[in-house]
């Protein structure tokens, strides 16, 4: 790339004066990304002054060059091996004073503070990049019971084990179950359940903290304004189910008792009929005995009469 003597002089002056240009107050912002995502580190000149013919230098916390742009030329000679092929500027935006850098396929070791230095405009600004930060948690309603509405908070893919807490949107901590934590290849998934009841706003928040990287993120969920009604309906439904079960049990018990009584009555009727038949049979037997006795007595009397007749006086028997 060729430069005229005048351009070379301007470039030399820009480089010499690079760090001595009056600077706005350094501003350090934070950028949180999951490992493997692309990160955009923001930097711009004052009043969106064009940077097409200036110098843009990005350095990491160790003052190693991450990216260097010199008047339309990208220099990778001094770029650290760690970043080669993964960094670039938004070249179409340089004319608008945008010197933001994109770092692709972020790694845990990319975590740190990055400094943007410009030869024009605001001299310097910094961005703290945190790779592996927990992303916004996913919230949802998982159940409705008599006790209230059960909410679930899921935090996925954090590089360090986070602390997770349920709160009301007013900041009051809620008693929740122990979090369920699973680890896969150094990444943590955390699930936390809580049962909530009606509040003034019915708004609840899941707060995620990673103290080791000074990261905090939260997500809100607003349950229906009729949360209390939902809980009451659930209670009413539960009450109806309970009453129905009790009635069914009572009906079953009634049928069992009725069946037992019917069997007992049938048994009694059978016994009474058998007893009646027995009495009739016994009476008939008695009658038969009486008739037999009478017949025997009649036979005896008849025999006696016959004998008496046959044993009449001797005079009468002779001719």
CSV table of N, CA, C and O in Angstrom, one decimal, residues 177-265:
chain,number,residue,atom,x,y,z
A,177,UNK,N,-37.8,-24.7,46.8
A,177,UNK,CA,-37.1,-26.0,47.0
A,177,UNK,C,-35.6,-25.9,46.7
A,177,UNK,O,-35.1,-24.9,46.2
A,178,UNK,N,-34.9,-27.0,47.1
A,178,UNK,CA,-33.5,-27.0,46.7
A,178,UNK,C,-33.3,-27.0,45.2
A,178,UNK,O,-34.0,-27.8,44.5
A,179,UNK,N,-32.4,-26.3,44.7
A,179,UNK,CA,-32.2,-26.3,43.2
A,179,UNK,C,-31.6,-27.6,42.7
A,179,UNK,O,-30.9,-28.3,43.4
A,180,UNK,N,-32.0,-28.0,41.5
A,180,UNK,CA,-31.5,-29.2,40.9
A,180,UNK,C,-30.4,-28.8,39.9
A,180,UNK,O,-30.7,-28.0,39.0
A,181,UNK,N,-29.2,-29.3,40.1
A,181,UNK,CA,-28.1,-28.9,39.3
A,181,UNK,C,-27.5,-30.1,38.6
A,181,UNK,O,-27.2,-31.1,39.2
A,182,UNK,N,-27.3,-29.9,37.3
A,182,UNK,CA,-26.6,-31.0,36.5
A,182,UNK,C,-25.4,-30.3,35.8
A,182,UNK,O,-25.5,-29.2,35.4
A,183,UNK,N,-24.4,-31.1,35.6
A,183,UNK,CA,-23.1,-30.6,34.9
A,183,UNK,C,-22.8,-31.5,33.7
A,183,UNK,O,-22.8,-32.7,33.8
A,184,UNK,N,-22.5,-30.8,32.6
A,184,UNK,CA,-22.1,-31.5,31.4
A,184,UNK,C,-20.9,-30.8,30.8
A,184,UNK,O,-21.1,-29.6,30.4
A,185,UNK,N,-19.8,-31.4,30.8
A,185,UNK,CA,-18.6,-30.8,30.2
A,185,UNK,C,-18.3,-29.4,30.8
A,185,UNK,O,-18.0,-28.5,30.0
A,186,UNK,N,-18.4,-29.3,32.1
A,186,UNK,CA,-18.0,-28.1,32.7
A,186,UNK,C,-19.1,-27.0,32.6
A,186,UNK,O,-18.9,-25.8,32.9
A,187,UNK,N,-20.3,-27.3,32.1
A,187,UNK,CA,-21.4,-26.4,32.0
A,187,UNK,C,-22.5,-26.8,32.9
A,187,UNK,O,-22.8,-28.0,33.0
A,188,UNK,N,-23.1,-25.8,33.5
A,188,UNK,CA,-24.1,-26.1,34.6
A,188,UNK,C,-25.5,-25.7,34.1
A,188,UNK,O,-25.7,-24.7,33.5
A,189,UNK,N,-26.5,-26.7,34.3
A,189,UNK,CA,-27.9,-26.4,34.2
A,189,UNK,C,-28.5,-26.4,35.5
A,189,UNK,O,-28.4,-27.4,36.3
A,190,UNK,N,-29.3,-25.4,35.9
A,190,UNK,CA,-29.9,-25.3,37.2
A,190,UNK,C,-31.4,-25.1,37.1
A,190,UNK,O,-31.8,-24.2,36.3
A,191,UNK,N,-32.2,-25.8,37.9
A,191,UNK,CA,-33.6,-25.7,37.9
A,191,UNK,C,-34.1,-25.5,39.3
A,191,UNK,O,-33.7,-26.2,40.2
A,192,UNK,N,-34.9,-24.5,39.5
A,192,UNK,CA,-35.4,-24.1,40.8
A,192,UNK,C,-36.9,-23.9,40.7
A,192,UNK,O,-37.5,-23.2,39.9
A,193,UNK,N,-37.7,-24.6,41.6
A,193,UNK,CA,-39.1,-24.6,41.7
A,193,UNK,C,-39.6,-23.8,42.9
A,193,UNK,O,-38.9,-23.8,44.0
A,194,UNK,N,-40.7,-23.1,42.8
A,194,UNK,CA,-41.3,-22.4,43.9
A,194,UNK,C,-42.8,-22.4,43.8
A,194,UNK,O,-43.3,-22.4,42.6
A,195,UNK,N,-43.5,-22.5,44.9
A,195,UNK,CA,-45.0,-22.4,44.9
A,195,UNK,C,-45.4,-21.0,45.4
A,195,UNK,O,-45.0,-20.7,46.5
A,196,UNK,N,-46.1,-20.3,44.6
A,196,UNK,CA,-46.5,-18.9,45.0
A,196,UNK,C,-48.0,-18.8,45.2
A,196,UNK,O,-48.8,-19.5,44.6
A,197,UNK,N,-48.4,-17.8,46.0
A,197,UNK,CA,-49.8,-17.5,46.2
A,197,UNK,C,-50.0,-16.0,45.8
A,197,UNK,O,-49.1,-15.3,45.4
A,198,UNK,N,-51.2,-15.6,45.9
A,198,UNK,CA,-51.6,-14.3,45.4
A,198,UNK,C,-50.9,-13.2,46.2
A,198,UNK,O,-50.7,-13.2,47.4
A,199,UNK,N,-50.4,-12.2,45.4
A,199,UNK,CA,-49.8,-11.0,46.0
A,199,UNK,C,-50.5,-9.8,45.3
A,199,UNK,O,-51.4,-9.9,44.5
A,200,UNK,N,-50.0,-8.6,45.7
A,200,UNK,CA,-50.6,-7.3,45.2
A,200,UNK,C,-50.4,-7.3,43.6
A,200,UNK,O,-51.3,-6.8,42.9
A,201,UNK,N,-49.3,-7.7,43.1
A,201,UNK,CA,-49.0,-7.6,41.7
A,201,UNK,C,-49.0,-8.9,41.0
A,201,UNK,O,-49.0,-9.0,39.8
A,202,UNK,N,-48.9,-10.0,41.7
A,202,UNK,CA,-48.7,-11.4,41.1
A,202,UNK,C,-47.5,-11.4,40.2
A,202,UNK,O,-47.5,-12.2,39.2
A,203,UNK,N,-46.5,-10.6,40.5
A,203,UNK,CA,-45.3,-10.6,39.7
A,203,UNK,C,-44.2,-11.2,40.4
A,203,UNK,O,-43.9,-10.9,41.6
A,204,UNK,N,-43.4,-12.1,39.8
A,204,UNK,CA,-42.4,-12.8,40.5
A,204,UNK,C,-41.1,-12.8,39.6
A,204,UNK,O,-41.2,-12.6,38.4
A,205,UNK,N,-39.9,-12.9,40.3
A,205,UNK,CA,-38.7,-12.8,39.6
A,205,UNK,C,-37.7,-13.9,40.0
A,205,UNK,O,-37.6,-14.3,41.1
A,206,UNK,N,-37.0,-14.4,39.0
A,206,UNK,CA,-35.9,-15.4,39.2
A,206,UNK,C,-34.6,-14.7,39.0
A,206,UNK,O,-34.3,-14.2,37.9
A,207,UNK,N,-33.8,-14.6,40.1
A,207,UNK,CA,-32.5,-13.9,40.1
A,207,UNK,C,-31.4,-14.9,40.0
A,207,UNK,O,-31.3,-15.8,40.8
A,208,UNK,N,-30.4,-14.7,39.1
A,208,UNK,CA,-29.3,-15.6,38.9
A,208,UNK,C,-28.0,-14.7,39.1
A,208,UNK,O,-27.8,-13.7,38.6
A,209,UNK,N,-27.1,-15.3,40.0
A,209,UNK,CA,-25.9,-14.6,40.3
A,209,UNK,C,-24.7,-15.5,40.1
A,209,UNK,O,-24.8,-16.7,40.5
A,210,UNK,N,-23.6,-15.0,39.6
A,210,UNK,CA,-22.3,-15.6,39.5
A,210,UNK,C,-21.3,-14.7,40.1
A,210,UNK,O,-20.8,-13.8,39.5
A,211,UNK,N,-21.1,-14.9,41.4
A,211,UNK,CA,-20.3,-14.0,42.2
A,211,UNK,C,-18.8,-14.0,41.6
A,211,UNK,O,-18.2,-12.9,41.7
A,212,UNK,N,-18.4,-15.1,41.1
A,212,UNK,CA,-16.9,-15.2,40.7
A,212,UNK,C,-16.7,-14.3,39.4
A,212,UNK,O,-15.5,-13.8,39.2
A,213,UNK,N,-17.7,-14.0,38.7
A,213,UNK,CA,-17.5,-13.1,37.5
A,213,UNK,C,-18.4,-11.8,37.6
A,213,UNK,O,-18.6,-11.1,36.6
A,214,UNK,N,-18.9,-11.6,38.8
A,214,UNK,CA,-19.6,-10.4,39.1
A,214,UNK,C,-20.8,-10.2,38.1
A,214,UNK,O,-21.1,-9.1,37.6
A,215,UNK,N,-21.5,-11.3,37.9
A,215,UNK,CA,-22.6,-11.3,37.0
A,215,UNK,C,-23.9,-11.5,37.7
A,215,UNK,O,-24.0,-12.4,38.5
A,216,UNK,N,-24.9,-10.7,37.3
A,216,UNK,CA,-26.3,-10.9,37.8
A,216,UNK,C,-27.2,-10.7,36.7
A,216,UNK,O,-27.1,-9.7,35.9
A,217,UNK,N,-28.2,-11.5,36.6
A,217,UNK,CA,-29.3,-11.4,35.6
A,217,UNK,C,-30.6,-12.0,36.1
A,217,UNK,O,-30.5,-12.9,37.0
A,218,UNK,N,-31.7,-11.4,35.7
A,218,UNK,CA,-33.0,-11.9,36.2
A,218,UNK,C,-34.0,-11.8,35.2
A,218,UNK,O,-33.9,-11.1,34.2
A,219,UNK,N,-35.1,-12.5,35.4
A,219,UNK,CA,-36.3,-12.5,34.5
A,219,UNK,C,-37.5,-12.5,35.3
A,219,UNK,O,-37.6,-13.1,36.4
A,220,UNK,N,-38.5,-11.7,34.9
A,220,UNK,CA,-39.8,-11.6,35.6
A,220,UNK,C,-40.9,-12.4,34.9
A,220,UNK,O,-40.8,-12.6,33.7
A,221,UNK,N,-41.8,-12.9,35.7
A,221,UNK,CA,-43.0,-13.5,35.2
A,221,UNK,C,-44.2,-13.0,36.0
A,221,UNK,O,-44.2,-12.9,37.2
A,222,UNK,N,-45.3,-12.7,35.2
A,222,UNK,CA,-46.5,-12.2,35.9
A,222,UNK,C,-47.6,-13.2,35.7
A,222,UNK,O,-47.9,-13.6,34.6
A,223,UNK,N,-48.0,-13.8,36.8
A,223,UNK,CA,-49.1,-14.8,36.8
A,223,UNK,C,-50.4,-14.0,36.6
A,223,UNK,O,-50.5,-12.8,36.9
A,224,UNK,N,-51.4,-14.7,36.0
A,224,UNK,CA,-52.7,-14.0,35.8
A,224,UNK,C,-53.2,-13.3,37.0
A,224,UNK,O,-52.9,-13.7,38.2
A,225,UNK,N,-53.8,-12.1,36.8
A,225,UNK,CA,-54.3,-11.3,37.9
A,225,UNK,C,-55.3,-12.1,38.7
A,225,UNK,O,-55.6,-11.7,39.8
A,226,UNK,N,-55.9,-13.1,38.1
A,226,UNK,CA,-56.8,-13.9,38.8
A,226,UNK,C,-56.2,-15.1,39.5
A,226,UNK,O,-56.8,-16.2,39.6
A,227,UNK,N,-54.9,-15.0,39.9
A,227,UNK,CA,-54.2,-16.1,40.5
A,227,UNK,C,-55.0,-16.6,41.7
A,227,UNK,O,-55.1,-17.8,41.9
A,228,UNK,N,-55.5,-15.7,42.5
A,228,UNK,CA,-56.2,-16.1,43.7
A,228,UNK,C,-57.4,-16.9,43.3
A,228,UNK,O,-57.8,-17.9,43.9
A,229,UNK,N,-58.1,-16.4,42.2
A,229,UNK,CA,-59.3,-17.1,41.7
A,229,UNK,C,-58.9,-18.5,41.2
A,229,UNK,O,-59.6,-19.5,41.4
A,230,UNK,N,-57.7,-18.6,40.5
A,230,UNK,CA,-57.3,-19.8,40.0
A,230,UNK,C,-57.0,-20.8,41.1
A,230,UNK,O,-57.4,-22.0,41.1
A,231,UNK,N,-56.4,-20.3,42.2
A,231,UNK,CA,-56.1,-21.2,43.3
A,231,UNK,C,-57.4,-21.6,44.0
A,231,UNK,O,-57.6,-22.7,44.4
A,232,UNK,N,-58.4,-20.6,44.1
A,232,UNK,CA,-59.7,-21.0,44.7
A,232,UNK,C,-60.4,-22.0,43.8
A,232,UNK,O,-61.1,-22.9,44.4
A,233,UNK,N,-60.4,-21.8,42.5
A,233,UNK,CA,-61.0,-22.8,41.6
A,233,UNK,C,-60.4,-24.1,41.8
A,233,UNK,O,-61.1,-25.2,41.9
A,234,UNK,N,-59.1,-24.1,41.9
A,234,UNK,CA,-58.4,-25.4,42.1
A,234,UNK,C,-58.8,-26.1,43.4
A,234,UNK,O,-59.1,-27.3,43.5
A,235,UNK,N,-59.0,-25.2,44.4
A,235,UNK,CA,-59.4,-25.7,45.7
A,235,UNK,C,-60.9,-26.2,45.6
A,235,UNK,O,-61.2,-27.3,46.1
A,236,UNK,N,-61.7,-25.5,44.8
A,236,UNK,CA,-63.1,-25.9,44.7
A,236,UNK,C,-63.2,-27.2,43.9
A,236,UNK,O,-63.9,-28.1,44.3
A,237,UNK,N,-62.4,-27.3,42.8
A,237,UNK,CA,-62.3,-28.6,42.1
A,237,UNK,C,-61.9,-29.7,43.0
A,237,UNK,O,-62.5,-30.8,42.9
A,238,UNK,N,-60.9,-29.5,43.7
A,238,UNK,CA,-60.4,-30.5,44.6
A,238,UNK,C,-61.5,-30.9,45.6
A,238,UNK,O,-61.6,-32.1,46.0
A,239,UNK,N,-62.2,-29.9,46.1
A,239,UNK,CA,-63.3,-30.1,47.1
A,239,UNK,C,-64.4,-31.0,46.4
A,239,UNK,O,-64.9,-31.9,47.1
A,240,UNK,N,-64.7,-30.6,45.2
A,240,UNK,CA,-65.7,-31.4,44.5
A,240,UNK,C,-65.3,-32.8,44.3
A,240,UNK,O,-66.1,-33.8,44.5
A,241,UNK,N,-64.0,-33.0,43.9
A,241,UNK,CA,-63.5,-34.4,43.7
A,241,UNK,C,-63.6,-35.1,45.0
A,241,UNK,O,-64.0,-36.3,45.1
A,242,UNK,N,-63.2,-34.5,46.1
A,242,UNK,CA,-63.3,-35.1,47.4
A,242,UNK,C,-64.7,-35.5,47.8
A,242,UNK,O,-64.9,-36.7,48.2
A,243,UNK,N,-65.6,-34.6,47.6
A,243,UNK,CA,-67.0,-34.9,47.9
A,243,UNK,C,-67.5,-36.1,47.0
A,243,UNK,O,-68.2,-37.0,47.5
A,244,UNK,N,-67.2,-36.0,45.8
A,244,UNK,CA,-67.6,-37.1,44.8
A,244,UNK,C,-67.0,-38.5,45.3
A,244,UNK,O,-67.8,-39.5,45.3
A,245,UNK,N,-65.8,-38.5,45.7
A,245,UNK,CA,-65.2,-39.7,46.2
A,245,UNK,C,-65.9,-40.2,47.4
A,245,UNK,O,-66.2,-41.4,47.5
A,246,UNK,N,-66.2,-39.3,48.3
A,246,UNK,CA,-66.9,-39.7,49.6
A,246,UNK,C,-68.3,-40.3,49.2
A,246,UNK,O,-68.7,-41.3,49.8
A,247,UNK,N,-69.0,-39.6,48.3
A,247,UNK,CA,-70.3,-40.1,47.9
A,247,UNK,C,-70.2,-41.4,47.3
A,247,UNK,O,-71.1,-42.3,47.5
A,248,UNK,N,-69.2,-41.6,46.4
A,248,UNK,CA,-69.1,-42.9,45.8
A,248,UNK,C,-68.8,-44.0,46.8
A,248,UNK,O,-69.3,-45.1,46.7
A,249,UNK,N,-67.9,-43.7,47.8
A,249,UNK,CA,-67.6,-44.7,48.8
A,249,UNK,C,-68.9,-45.0,49.6
A,249,UNK,O,-69.1,-46.1,50.0
A,250,UNK,N,-69.7,-43.9,49.9
A,250,UNK,CA,-70.9,-44.1,50.7
A,250,UNK,C,-71.9,-45.0,49.9
A,250,UNK,O,-72.5,-45.9,50.5
A,251,UNK,N,-72.0,-44.8,48.6
A,251,UNK,CA,-72.8,-45.6,47.7
A,251,UNK,C,-72.4,-47.0,47.7
A,251,UNK,O,-73.2,-47.9,47.8
A,252,UNK,N,-71.1,-47.2,47.6
A,252,UNK,CA,-70.6,-48.6,47.6
A,252,UNK,C,-70.9,-49.3,48.9
A,252,UNK,O,-71.3,-50.4,48.9
A,253,UNK,N,-70.6,-48.5,50.0
A,253,UNK,CA,-70.9,-49.1,51.3
A,253,UNK,C,-72.4,-49.4,51.5
A,253,UNK,O,-72.7,-50.5,52.0
A,254,UNK,N,-73.2,-48.5,51.0
A,254,UNK,CA,-74.7,-48.8,51.1
A,254,UNK,C,-75.1,-50.0,50.3
A,254,UNK,O,-75.9,-50.8,50.8
A,255,UNK,N,-74.5,-50.2,49.1
A,255,UNK,CA,-74.9,-51.4,48.3
A,255,UNK,C,-74.4,-52.6,49.0
A,255,UNK,O,-75.1,-53.7,48.9
A,256,UNK,N,-73.2,-52.6,49.6
A,256,UNK,CA,-72.7,-53.7,50.3
A,256,UNK,C,-73.6,-54.1,51.4
A,256,UNK,O,-73.9,-55.3,51.6
A,257,UNK,N,-73.9,-53.1,52.3
A,257,UNK,CA,-74.8,-53.3,53.4
A,257,UNK,C,-76.2,-53.9,53.0
A,257,UNK,O,-76.7,-54.8,53.5
A,258,UNK,N,-76.7,-53.2,51.9
A,258,UNK,CA,-78.0,-53.7,51.4
A,258,UNK,C,-77.9,-55.1,50.9
A,258,UNK,O,-78.9,-55.9,51.2
A,259,UNK,N,-76.9,-55.5,50.3
A,259,UNK,CA,-76.7,-56.8,49.8
A,259,UNK,C,-76.6,-57.8,50.9
A,259,UNK,O,-77.2,-58.9,50.9
A,260,UNK,N,-75.9,-57.4,52.0
A,260,UNK,CA,-75.7,-58.3,53.1
A,260,UNK,C,-77.1,-58.5,53.8
A,260,UNK,O,-77.4,-59.6,54.3
A,261,UNK,N,-77.8,-57.4,54.0
A,261,UNK,CA,-79.2,-57.5,54.6
A,261,UNK,C,-80.1,-58.4,53.8
A,261,UNK,O,-80.8,-59.2,54.3
A,262,UNK,N,-80.0,-58.2,52.4
A,262,UNK,CA,-80.9,-59.0,51.6
A,262,UNK,C,-80.5,-60.5,51.7
A,262,UNK,O,-81.4,-61.4,51.8
A,263,UNK,N,-79.2,-60.8,51.8
A,263,UNK,CA,-78.8,-62.2,52.0
A,263,UNK,C,-79.2,-62.7,53.3
A,263,UNK,O,-79.7,-63.9,53.4
A,264,UNK,N,-79.1,-61.9,54.3
A,264,UNK,CA,-79.5,-62.3,55.7
A,264,UNK,C,-81.0,-62.6,55.7
A,264,UNK,O,-81.5,-63.6,56.3
A,265,UNK,N,-81.9,-61.7,55.0
A,265,UNK,CA,-83.3,-61.9,55.0
A,265,UNK,C,-83.7,-63.2,54.2
A,265,UNK,O,-84.5,-64.0,54.6
